[in-house]
Coordinates of C-alpha atoms and ligand atoms in Angstrom, one line a residue:
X1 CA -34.5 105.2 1.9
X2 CA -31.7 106.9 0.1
X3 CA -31.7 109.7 2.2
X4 CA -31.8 107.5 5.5
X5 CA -28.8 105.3 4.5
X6 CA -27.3 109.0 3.3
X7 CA -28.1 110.3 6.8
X8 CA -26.8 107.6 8.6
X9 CA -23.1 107.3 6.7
X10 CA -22.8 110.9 7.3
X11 CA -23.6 111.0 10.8
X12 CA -22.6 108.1 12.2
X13 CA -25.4 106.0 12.5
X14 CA -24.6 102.6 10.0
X15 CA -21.7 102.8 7.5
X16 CA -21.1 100.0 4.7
X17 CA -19.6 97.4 6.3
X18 CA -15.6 96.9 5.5
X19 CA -15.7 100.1 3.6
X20 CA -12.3 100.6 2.9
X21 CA -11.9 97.1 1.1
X22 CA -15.0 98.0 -1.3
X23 CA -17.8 96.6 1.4
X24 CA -18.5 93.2 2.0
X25 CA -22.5 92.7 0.1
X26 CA -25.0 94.0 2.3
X27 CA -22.5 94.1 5.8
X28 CA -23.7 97.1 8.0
X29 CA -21.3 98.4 11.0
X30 CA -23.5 100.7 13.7
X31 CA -20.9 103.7 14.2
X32 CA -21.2 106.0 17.5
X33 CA -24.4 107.2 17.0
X34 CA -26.0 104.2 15.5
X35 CA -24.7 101.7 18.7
X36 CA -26.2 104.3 21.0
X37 CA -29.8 104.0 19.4
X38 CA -29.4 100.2 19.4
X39 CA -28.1 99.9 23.1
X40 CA -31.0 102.5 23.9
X41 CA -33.6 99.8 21.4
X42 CA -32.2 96.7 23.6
X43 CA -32.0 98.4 27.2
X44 CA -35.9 99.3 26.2
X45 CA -37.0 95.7 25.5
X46 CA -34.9 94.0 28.3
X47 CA -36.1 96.5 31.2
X48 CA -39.7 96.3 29.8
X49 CA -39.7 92.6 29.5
X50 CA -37.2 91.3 31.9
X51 CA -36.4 93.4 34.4
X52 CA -40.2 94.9 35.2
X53 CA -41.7 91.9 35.3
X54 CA -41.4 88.5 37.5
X55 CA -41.8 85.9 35.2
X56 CA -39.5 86.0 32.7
X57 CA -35.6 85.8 33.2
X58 CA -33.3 86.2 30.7
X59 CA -29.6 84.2 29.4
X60 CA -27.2 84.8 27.0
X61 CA -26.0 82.2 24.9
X62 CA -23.0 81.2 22.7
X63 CA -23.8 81.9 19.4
X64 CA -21.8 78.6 17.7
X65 CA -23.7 75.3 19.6
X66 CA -23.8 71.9 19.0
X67 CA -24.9 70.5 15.4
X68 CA -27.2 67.9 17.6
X69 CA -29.1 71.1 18.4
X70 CA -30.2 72.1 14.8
X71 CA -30.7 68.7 14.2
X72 CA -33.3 68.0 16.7
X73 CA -35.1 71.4 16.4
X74 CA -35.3 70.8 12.5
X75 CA -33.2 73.3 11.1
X76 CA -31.0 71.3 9.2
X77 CA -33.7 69.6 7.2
X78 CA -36.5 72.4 7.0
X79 CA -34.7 75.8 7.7
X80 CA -34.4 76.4 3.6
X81 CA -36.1 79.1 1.4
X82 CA -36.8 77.7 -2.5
X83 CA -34.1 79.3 -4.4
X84 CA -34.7 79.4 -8.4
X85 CA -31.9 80.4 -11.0
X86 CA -31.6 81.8 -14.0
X87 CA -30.8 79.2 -17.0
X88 CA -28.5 81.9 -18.5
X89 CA -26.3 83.8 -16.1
X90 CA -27.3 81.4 -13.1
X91 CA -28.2 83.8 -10.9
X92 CA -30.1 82.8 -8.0
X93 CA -32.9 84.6 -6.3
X94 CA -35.7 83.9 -3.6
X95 CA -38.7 82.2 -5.7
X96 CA -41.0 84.7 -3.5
X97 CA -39.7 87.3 -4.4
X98 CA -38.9 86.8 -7.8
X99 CA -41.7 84.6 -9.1
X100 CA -44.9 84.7 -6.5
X101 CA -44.9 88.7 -5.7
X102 CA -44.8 89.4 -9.9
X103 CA -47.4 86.4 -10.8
X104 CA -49.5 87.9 -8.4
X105 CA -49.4 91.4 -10.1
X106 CA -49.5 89.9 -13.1
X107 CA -51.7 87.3 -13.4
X108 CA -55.3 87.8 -11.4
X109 CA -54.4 91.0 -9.8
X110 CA -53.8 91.4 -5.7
X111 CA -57.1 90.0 -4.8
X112 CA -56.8 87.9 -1.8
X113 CA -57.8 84.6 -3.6
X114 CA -54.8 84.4 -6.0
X115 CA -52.5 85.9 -3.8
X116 CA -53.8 82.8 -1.8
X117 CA -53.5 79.9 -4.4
X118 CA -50.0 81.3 -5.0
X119 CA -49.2 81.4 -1.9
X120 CA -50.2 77.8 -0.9
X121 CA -48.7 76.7 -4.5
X122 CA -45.9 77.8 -3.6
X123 CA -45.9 76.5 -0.1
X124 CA -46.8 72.9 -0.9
X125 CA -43.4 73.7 -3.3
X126 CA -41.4 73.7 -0.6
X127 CA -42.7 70.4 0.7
X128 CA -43.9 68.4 -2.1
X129 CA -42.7 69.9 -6.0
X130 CA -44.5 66.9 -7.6
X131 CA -47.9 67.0 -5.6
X132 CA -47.6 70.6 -6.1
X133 CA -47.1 70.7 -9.5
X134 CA -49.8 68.2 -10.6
X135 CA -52.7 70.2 -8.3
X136 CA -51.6 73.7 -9.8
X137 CA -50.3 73.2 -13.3
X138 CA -51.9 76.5 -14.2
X139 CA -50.6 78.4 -11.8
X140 CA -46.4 76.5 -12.2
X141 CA -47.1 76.9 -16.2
X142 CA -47.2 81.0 -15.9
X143 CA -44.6 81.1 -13.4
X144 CA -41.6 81.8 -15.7
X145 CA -40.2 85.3 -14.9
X146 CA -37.5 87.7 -16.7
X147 CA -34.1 87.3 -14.9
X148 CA -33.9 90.2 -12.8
X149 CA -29.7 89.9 -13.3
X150 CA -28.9 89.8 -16.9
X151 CA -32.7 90.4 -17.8
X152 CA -32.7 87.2 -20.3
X153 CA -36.5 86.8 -21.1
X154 CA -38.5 83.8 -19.5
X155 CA -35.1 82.7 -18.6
X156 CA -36.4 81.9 -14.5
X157 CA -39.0 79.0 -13.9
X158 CA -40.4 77.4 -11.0
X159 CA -39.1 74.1 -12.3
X160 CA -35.4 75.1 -11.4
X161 CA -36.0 75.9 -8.1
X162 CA -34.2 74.1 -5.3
X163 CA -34.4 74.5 -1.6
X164 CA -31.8 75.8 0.2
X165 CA -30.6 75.7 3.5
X166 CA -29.9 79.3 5.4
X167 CA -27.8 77.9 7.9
X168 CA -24.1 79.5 8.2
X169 CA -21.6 77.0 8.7
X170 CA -18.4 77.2 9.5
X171 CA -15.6 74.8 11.3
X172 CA -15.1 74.4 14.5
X173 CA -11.0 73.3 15.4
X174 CA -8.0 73.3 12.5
X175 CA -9.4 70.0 10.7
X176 CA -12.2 71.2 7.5
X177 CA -13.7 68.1 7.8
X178 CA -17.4 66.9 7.4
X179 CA -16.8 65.9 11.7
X180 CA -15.8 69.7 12.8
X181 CA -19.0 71.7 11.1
X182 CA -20.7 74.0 13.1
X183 CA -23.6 76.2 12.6
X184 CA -23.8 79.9 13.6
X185 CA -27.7 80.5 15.2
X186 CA -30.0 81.4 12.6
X187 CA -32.8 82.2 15.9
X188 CA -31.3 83.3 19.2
X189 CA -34.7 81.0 20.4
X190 CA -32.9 77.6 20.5
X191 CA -30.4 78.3 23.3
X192 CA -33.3 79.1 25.6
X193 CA -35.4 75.5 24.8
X194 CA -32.0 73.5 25.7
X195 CA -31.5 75.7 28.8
X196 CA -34.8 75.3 29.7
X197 CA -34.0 72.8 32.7
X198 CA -31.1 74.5 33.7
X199 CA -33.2 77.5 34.1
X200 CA -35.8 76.0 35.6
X201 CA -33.3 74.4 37.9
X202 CA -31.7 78.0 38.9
X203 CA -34.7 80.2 39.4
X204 CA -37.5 77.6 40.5
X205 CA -39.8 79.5 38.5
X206 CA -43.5 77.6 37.5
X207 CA -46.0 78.5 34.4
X208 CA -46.3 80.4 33.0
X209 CA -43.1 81.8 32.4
X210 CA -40.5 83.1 30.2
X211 CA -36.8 83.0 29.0
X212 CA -35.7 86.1 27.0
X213 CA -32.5 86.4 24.8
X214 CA -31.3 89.4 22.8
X215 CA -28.2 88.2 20.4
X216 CA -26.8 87.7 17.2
X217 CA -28.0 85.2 14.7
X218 CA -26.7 84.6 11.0
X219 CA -28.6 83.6 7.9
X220 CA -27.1 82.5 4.6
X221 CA -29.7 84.5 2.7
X222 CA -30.3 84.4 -0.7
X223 CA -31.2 87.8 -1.2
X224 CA -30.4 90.4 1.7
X225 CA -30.7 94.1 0.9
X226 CA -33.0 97.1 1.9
X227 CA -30.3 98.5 3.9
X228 CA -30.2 96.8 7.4
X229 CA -33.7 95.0 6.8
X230 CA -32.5 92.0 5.0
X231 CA -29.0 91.1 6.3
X232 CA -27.0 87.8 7.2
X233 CA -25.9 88.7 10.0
X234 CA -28.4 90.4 12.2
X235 CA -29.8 90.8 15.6
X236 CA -33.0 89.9 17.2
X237 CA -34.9 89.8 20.8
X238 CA -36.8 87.0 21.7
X239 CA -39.2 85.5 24.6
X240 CA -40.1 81.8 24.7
X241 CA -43.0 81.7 27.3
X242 CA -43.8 78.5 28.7
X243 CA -47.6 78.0 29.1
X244 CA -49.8 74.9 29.8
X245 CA -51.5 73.5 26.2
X246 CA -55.3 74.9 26.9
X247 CA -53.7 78.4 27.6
X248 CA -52.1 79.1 24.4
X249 CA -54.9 81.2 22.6
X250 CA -55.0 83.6 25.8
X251 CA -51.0 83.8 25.9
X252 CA -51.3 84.2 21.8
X253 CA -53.9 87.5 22.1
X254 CA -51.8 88.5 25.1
X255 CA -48.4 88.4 23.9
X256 CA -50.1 90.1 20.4
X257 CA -51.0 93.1 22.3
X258 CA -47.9 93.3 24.3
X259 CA -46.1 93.6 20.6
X260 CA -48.2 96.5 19.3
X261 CA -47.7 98.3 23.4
X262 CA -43.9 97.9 22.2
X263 CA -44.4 99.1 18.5
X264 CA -46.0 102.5 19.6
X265 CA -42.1 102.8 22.0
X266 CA -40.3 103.4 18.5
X267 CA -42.8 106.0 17.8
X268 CA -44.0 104.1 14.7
X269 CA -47.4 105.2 13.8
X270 CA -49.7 102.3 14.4
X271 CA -51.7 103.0 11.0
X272 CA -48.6 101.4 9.2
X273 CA -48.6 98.0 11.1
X274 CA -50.7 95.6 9.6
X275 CA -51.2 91.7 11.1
X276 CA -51.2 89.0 8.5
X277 CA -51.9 85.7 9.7
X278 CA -49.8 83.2 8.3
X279 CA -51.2 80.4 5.7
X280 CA -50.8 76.6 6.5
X281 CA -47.7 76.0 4.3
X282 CA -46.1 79.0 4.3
X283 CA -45.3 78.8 8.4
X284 CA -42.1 77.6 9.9
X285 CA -41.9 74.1 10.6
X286 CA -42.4 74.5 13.8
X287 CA -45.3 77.0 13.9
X288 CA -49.5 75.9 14.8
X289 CA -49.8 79.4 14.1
X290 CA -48.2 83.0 13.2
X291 CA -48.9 86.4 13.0
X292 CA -46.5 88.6 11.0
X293 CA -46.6 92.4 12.0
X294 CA -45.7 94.2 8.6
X295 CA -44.7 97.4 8.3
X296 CA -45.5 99.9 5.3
X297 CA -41.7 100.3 4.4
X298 CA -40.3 102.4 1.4
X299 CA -40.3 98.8 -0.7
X300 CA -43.2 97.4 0.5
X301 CA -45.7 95.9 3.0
X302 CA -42.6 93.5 4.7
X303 CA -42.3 91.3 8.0
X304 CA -41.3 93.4 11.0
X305 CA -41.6 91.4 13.8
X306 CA -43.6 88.0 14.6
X307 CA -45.7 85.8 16.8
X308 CA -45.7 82.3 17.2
X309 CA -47.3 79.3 18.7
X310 CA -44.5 77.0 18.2
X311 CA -46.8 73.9 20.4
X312 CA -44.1 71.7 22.5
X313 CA -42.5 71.0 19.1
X314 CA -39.3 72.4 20.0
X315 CA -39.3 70.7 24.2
X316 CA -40.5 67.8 23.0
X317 CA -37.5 67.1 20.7
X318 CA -34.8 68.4 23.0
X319 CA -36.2 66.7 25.9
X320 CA -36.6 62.7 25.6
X321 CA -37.9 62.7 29.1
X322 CA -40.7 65.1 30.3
X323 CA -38.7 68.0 31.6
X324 CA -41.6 69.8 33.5
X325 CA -43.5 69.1 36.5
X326 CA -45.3 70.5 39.9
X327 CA -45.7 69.3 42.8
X328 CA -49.0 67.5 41.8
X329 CA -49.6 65.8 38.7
X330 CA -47.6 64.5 36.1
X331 CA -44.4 65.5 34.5
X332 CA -45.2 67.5 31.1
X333 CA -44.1 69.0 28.0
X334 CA -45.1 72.7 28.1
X335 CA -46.1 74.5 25.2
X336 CA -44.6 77.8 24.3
X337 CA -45.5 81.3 22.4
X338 CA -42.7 83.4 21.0
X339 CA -43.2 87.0 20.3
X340 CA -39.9 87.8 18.4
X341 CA -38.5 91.3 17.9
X342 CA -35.6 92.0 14.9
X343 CA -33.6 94.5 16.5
X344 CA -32.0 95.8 13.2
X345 CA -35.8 96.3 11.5
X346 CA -36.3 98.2 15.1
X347 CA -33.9 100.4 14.1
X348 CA -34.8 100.7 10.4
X349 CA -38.3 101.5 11.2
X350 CA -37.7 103.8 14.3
X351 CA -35.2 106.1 12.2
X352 CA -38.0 106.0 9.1
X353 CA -40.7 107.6 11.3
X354 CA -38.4 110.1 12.5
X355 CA -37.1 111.4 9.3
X356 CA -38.8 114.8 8.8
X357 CA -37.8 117.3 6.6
X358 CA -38.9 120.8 7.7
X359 CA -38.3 124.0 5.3
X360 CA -34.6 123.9 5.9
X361 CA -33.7 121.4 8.3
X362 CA -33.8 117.5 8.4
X363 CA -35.0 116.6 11.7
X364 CA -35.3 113.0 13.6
X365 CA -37.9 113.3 15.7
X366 CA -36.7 109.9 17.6
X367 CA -38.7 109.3 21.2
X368 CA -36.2 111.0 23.1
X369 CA -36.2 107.6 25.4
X370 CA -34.8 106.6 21.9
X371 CA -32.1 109.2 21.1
X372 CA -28.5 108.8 21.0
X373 CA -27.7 111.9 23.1
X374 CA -30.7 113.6 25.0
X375 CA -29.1 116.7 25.0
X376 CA -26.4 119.0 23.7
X377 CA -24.7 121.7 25.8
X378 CA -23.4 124.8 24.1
X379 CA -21.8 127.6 25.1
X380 CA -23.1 131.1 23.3
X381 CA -19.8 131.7 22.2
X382 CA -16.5 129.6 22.0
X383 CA -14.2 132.4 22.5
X384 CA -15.5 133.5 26.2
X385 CA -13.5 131.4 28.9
X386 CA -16.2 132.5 31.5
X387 CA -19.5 130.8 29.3
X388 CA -17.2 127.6 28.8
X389 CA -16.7 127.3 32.2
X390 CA -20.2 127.6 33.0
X391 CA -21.4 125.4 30.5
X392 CA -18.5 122.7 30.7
X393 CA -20.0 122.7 34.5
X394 CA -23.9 122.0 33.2
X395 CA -21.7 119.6 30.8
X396 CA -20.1 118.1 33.4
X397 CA -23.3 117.9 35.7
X398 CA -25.5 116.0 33.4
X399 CA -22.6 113.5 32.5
X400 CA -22.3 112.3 35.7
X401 CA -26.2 111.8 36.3
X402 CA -26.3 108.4 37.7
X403 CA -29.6 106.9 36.2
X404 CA -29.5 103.5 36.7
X405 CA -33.2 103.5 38.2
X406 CA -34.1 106.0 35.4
X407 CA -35.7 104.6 32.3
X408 CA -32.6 105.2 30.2
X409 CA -29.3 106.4 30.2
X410 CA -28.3 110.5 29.7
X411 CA -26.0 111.0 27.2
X412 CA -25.2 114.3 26.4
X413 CA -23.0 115.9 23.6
X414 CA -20.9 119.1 23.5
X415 CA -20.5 121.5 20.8
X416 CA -18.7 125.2 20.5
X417 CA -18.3 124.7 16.9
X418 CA -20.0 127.4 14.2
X419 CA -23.0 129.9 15.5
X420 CA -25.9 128.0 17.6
X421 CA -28.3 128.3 14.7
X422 CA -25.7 125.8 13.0
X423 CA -25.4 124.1 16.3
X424 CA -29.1 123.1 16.4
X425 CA -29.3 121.7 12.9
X426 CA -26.6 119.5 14.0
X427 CA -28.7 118.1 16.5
X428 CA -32.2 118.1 15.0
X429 CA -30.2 116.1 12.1
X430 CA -29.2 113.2 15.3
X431 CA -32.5 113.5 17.1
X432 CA -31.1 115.4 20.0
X433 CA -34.8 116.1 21.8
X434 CA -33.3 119.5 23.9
X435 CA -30.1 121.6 23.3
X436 CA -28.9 124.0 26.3
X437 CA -27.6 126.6 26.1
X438 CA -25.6 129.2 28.3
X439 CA -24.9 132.6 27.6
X440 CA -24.2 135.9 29.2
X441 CA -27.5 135.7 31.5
X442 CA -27.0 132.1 33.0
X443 CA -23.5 134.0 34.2
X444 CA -25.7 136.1 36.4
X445 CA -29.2 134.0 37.1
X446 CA -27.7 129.9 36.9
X447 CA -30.3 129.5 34.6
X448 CA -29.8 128.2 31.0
X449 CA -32.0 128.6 27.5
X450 CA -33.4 124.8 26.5
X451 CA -34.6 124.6 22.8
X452 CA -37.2 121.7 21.9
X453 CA -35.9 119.7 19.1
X454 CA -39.6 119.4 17.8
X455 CA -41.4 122.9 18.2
X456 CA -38.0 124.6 18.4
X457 CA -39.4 127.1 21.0
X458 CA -37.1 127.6 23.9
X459 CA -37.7 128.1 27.9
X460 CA -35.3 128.8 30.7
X461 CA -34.1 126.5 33.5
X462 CA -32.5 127.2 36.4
X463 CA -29.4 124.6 35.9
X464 CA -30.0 123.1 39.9
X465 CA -33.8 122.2 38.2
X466 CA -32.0 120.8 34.7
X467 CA -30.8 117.3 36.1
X468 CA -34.8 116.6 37.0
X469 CA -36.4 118.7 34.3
X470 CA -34.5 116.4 31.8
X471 CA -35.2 113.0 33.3
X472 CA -39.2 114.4 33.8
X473 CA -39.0 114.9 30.0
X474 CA -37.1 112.4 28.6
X475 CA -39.4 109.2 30.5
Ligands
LIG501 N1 -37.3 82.4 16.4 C1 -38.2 82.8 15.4 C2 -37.6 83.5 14.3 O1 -36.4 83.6 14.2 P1 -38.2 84.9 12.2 O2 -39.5 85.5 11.7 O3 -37.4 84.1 11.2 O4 -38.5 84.1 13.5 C3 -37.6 86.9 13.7 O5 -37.2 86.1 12.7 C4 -37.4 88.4 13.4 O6 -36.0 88.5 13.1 C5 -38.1 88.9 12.2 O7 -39.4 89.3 12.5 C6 -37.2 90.1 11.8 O8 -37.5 91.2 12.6 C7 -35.8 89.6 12.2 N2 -35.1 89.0 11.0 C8 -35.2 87.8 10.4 N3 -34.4 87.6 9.4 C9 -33.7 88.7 9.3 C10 -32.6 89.2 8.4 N4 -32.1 88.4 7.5 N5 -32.1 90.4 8.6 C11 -32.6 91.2 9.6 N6 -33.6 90.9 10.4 C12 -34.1 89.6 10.3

């Protein structure tokens, strides 16, 4: 991990967020390169999941709606995490991570029925503390846990912990009064249940369809870190998809497979995805049932993306009135699955299965669909006007590639800095899939030298091929 967040400062990926004021606790800001591979991440999704297909349309919400909203959906009473804090320094921590994750390792191992009990111990908490604590007593009497701040022993016990809500809120208008909060998103999914009339309305579509939304959303949480993985302010991609009740299994195993098709686009290597089903308890309020793909990150099996039969919870207590109906038959409620994609932990996991190190280079093998630039031009040397002209042309050329029907965008960098072995460390250190270069031949043959970022083994193109050759390799 330390060499990724290394990697990205120095190269202008991510860079601590409101650096020259000492940060701001776990605030990221994507620099040139960085922005690149997330518009590359969210161009993916939307033209795979939007724009290819004909039944799912996509919005783009405010980010700040009304508190009505958060009430009805159940966010203001149930969107909390149980928080627990030290009796010494009162520091406050997530009571999963803190106390569940080390009573597992420490009392009755990782085998799958304690990390159960615990689990559901934990989860009936959340909802009932007293019911909880008189059905597990053994299991609440261990939990009492060093404090991971100021390492006072046993200071941390499940009998502190509180819940508390992640929402962010803020004012909305001059006046700081209890009539003027507001709540920043904490799902982007929301907006797209309350527009779901107006949408309805606008493109006359009929289940099963689907609304898609990539955006902010904010979460007071109690302990962000990892880098980007854990953050309050993050961004996600989401599809709600409207189905009739009796379908939602087949949706569920379709929309399942559809997230692994998409996992495989960041190049992840499917071996480190793992599905764990979710427990009654420990699922959102609004959930029938979850799936959590976890990744094998550098601190542990964690939640990279997530599937969700959320029922007709969230229509039902938007809409008073029925809001669906066909021709025949009788105004309903659909019901609706939600794949949901974290577009920061898209990024986090895209950039860890590219990080190679190879004898003396540091390489990011990125998908080149992926990549901030697809290709570098160089000339051989930077002091012969005739082999920047040529290559400023090539430059030039590929720039102006219009690929709007293309699967993504070509950016392409320029560099007559240093030698061109330098040169190509440079760009095996961004990902750059293919660097050009023209020297003293192309001058006589239009032809250029193109190096593979991956087997480093380089072919010639003539340059009126090089537009196609790229696109060919790139999609
Ligand atoms: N609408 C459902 C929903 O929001 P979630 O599992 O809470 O479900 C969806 O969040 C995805 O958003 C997660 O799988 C993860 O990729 C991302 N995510 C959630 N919280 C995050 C955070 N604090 N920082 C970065 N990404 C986060």
């Amino acid at each position: 991990m330390e060499k990724i967040v290394s990697l990205c400062k120095r190269r202008g990926f991510i860079y601590p967020g409101s650096e020259i004021y000492g940060g701001l606790a776990n605030s990221w800001d994507y620099g040139p390169l960085g922005t690149e591979l997330k518009n590359n991440i969210k161009n993916l999704w939307w033209k795979r999941f939007v724009q290819s297909r004909d039944d799912i349309v996509g919005i783009d919400a405010a980010l700040i709606m009304n508190p009505k909203v958060w009430e009805a959906s159940g966010h203001l009473k149930n969107f909390t995490d149980p928080l627990i804090e030290c009796e010494k320094c009162h520091a406050r921590f997530r009571a999963g991570d803190t106390l569940l994750m080390p009573h597992i390792a420490t009392h009755g191992g990782s085998d799958e029925k304690s990390i159960e009990n615990a689990t559901i111990a934990l989860g009936l908490w959340q909802k009932n503390p007293e019911e909880a604590m008189n059905k597990y007593p053994d299991q609440f009497q261990k939990w009492l846990a060093d404090c991971p701040k100021c390492a006072s022993k046993k200071s941390v016990s499940i009998g502190f912990v509180k819940k508390f809500n992640l929402m962010l809120k803020t004012f909305l208008g001059p006046a700081e009064e209890k009539t003027n909060i507001v709540y920043f998103r904490p799902e982007t999914a929301q907006a797209m249940f309350v527009n779901f009339k107006n949408v309805l309305q606008t493109t006359r579509k009929t289940l099963p369809f689907g609304i898609a939304q990539v955006g902010k959303a904010f979460r007071n949480e109690i302990t962000p870190g990892n880098f980007i993985f854990r953050t309050r302010e993050f961004e996600q991609m989401e599809i709600e998809y409207f189905i009739r009740e009796d379908d939602w299994e087949k949706y569920f195993e379709y929309w399942r497979k559809e997230m692994i098709e998409w996992i495989k686009e960041l190049g992840v290597d499917i071996k480190k995805i793992h599905e764990a089903e979710i427990p009654d308890g420990e699922r959102a309020h609004y959930s029938k049932r979850t799936i959590d793909f976890e990744y094998e990150f550098p601190f542990g099996q964690k939640e990279l993306y997530g599937l969700a039969y959320r029922t007709d919870f969230d229509l039902k207590n938007h809409f008073k009135e029925a809001p669906y109906k066909e021709e025949e038959g009788d105004a309903f409620w659909p019901h609706v699955i939600e794949p949901t994609w974290g577009v920061d932990r898209s990024i986090l996991v895209a950039l860890l299965e590219a990080y190679h190190e190879e004898k003396d280079r540091v390489v990011l093998k990125l998908p080149p669909k992926l990549a901030p630039y697809k290709a570098a031009v160089f000339p051989l040397l930077a002091n012969k006007p005739e082999l920047i002209k040529k290559a400023r042309e090539v430059y030039e050329m590929l720039k102006s590639c219009n690929l709007q029907s293309a699967i993504c965008n070509l950016s392409v960098a320029w560099d007559d800095r240093g030698n061109i072995g330098k040169r190509y460390y440079s760009q095996d250190e961004i990902g750059t899939p293919f660097c050009i270069t023209v020297d003293f031949e192309s001058l006589a043959n239009d032809d250029v030298t193109v190096r593979d970022r991956d087997t480093a083994k380089q072919i010639r193109v003539k340059i009126s091929e090089l537009t196609d050759w790229l696109i060919d390799k790139i999609s």
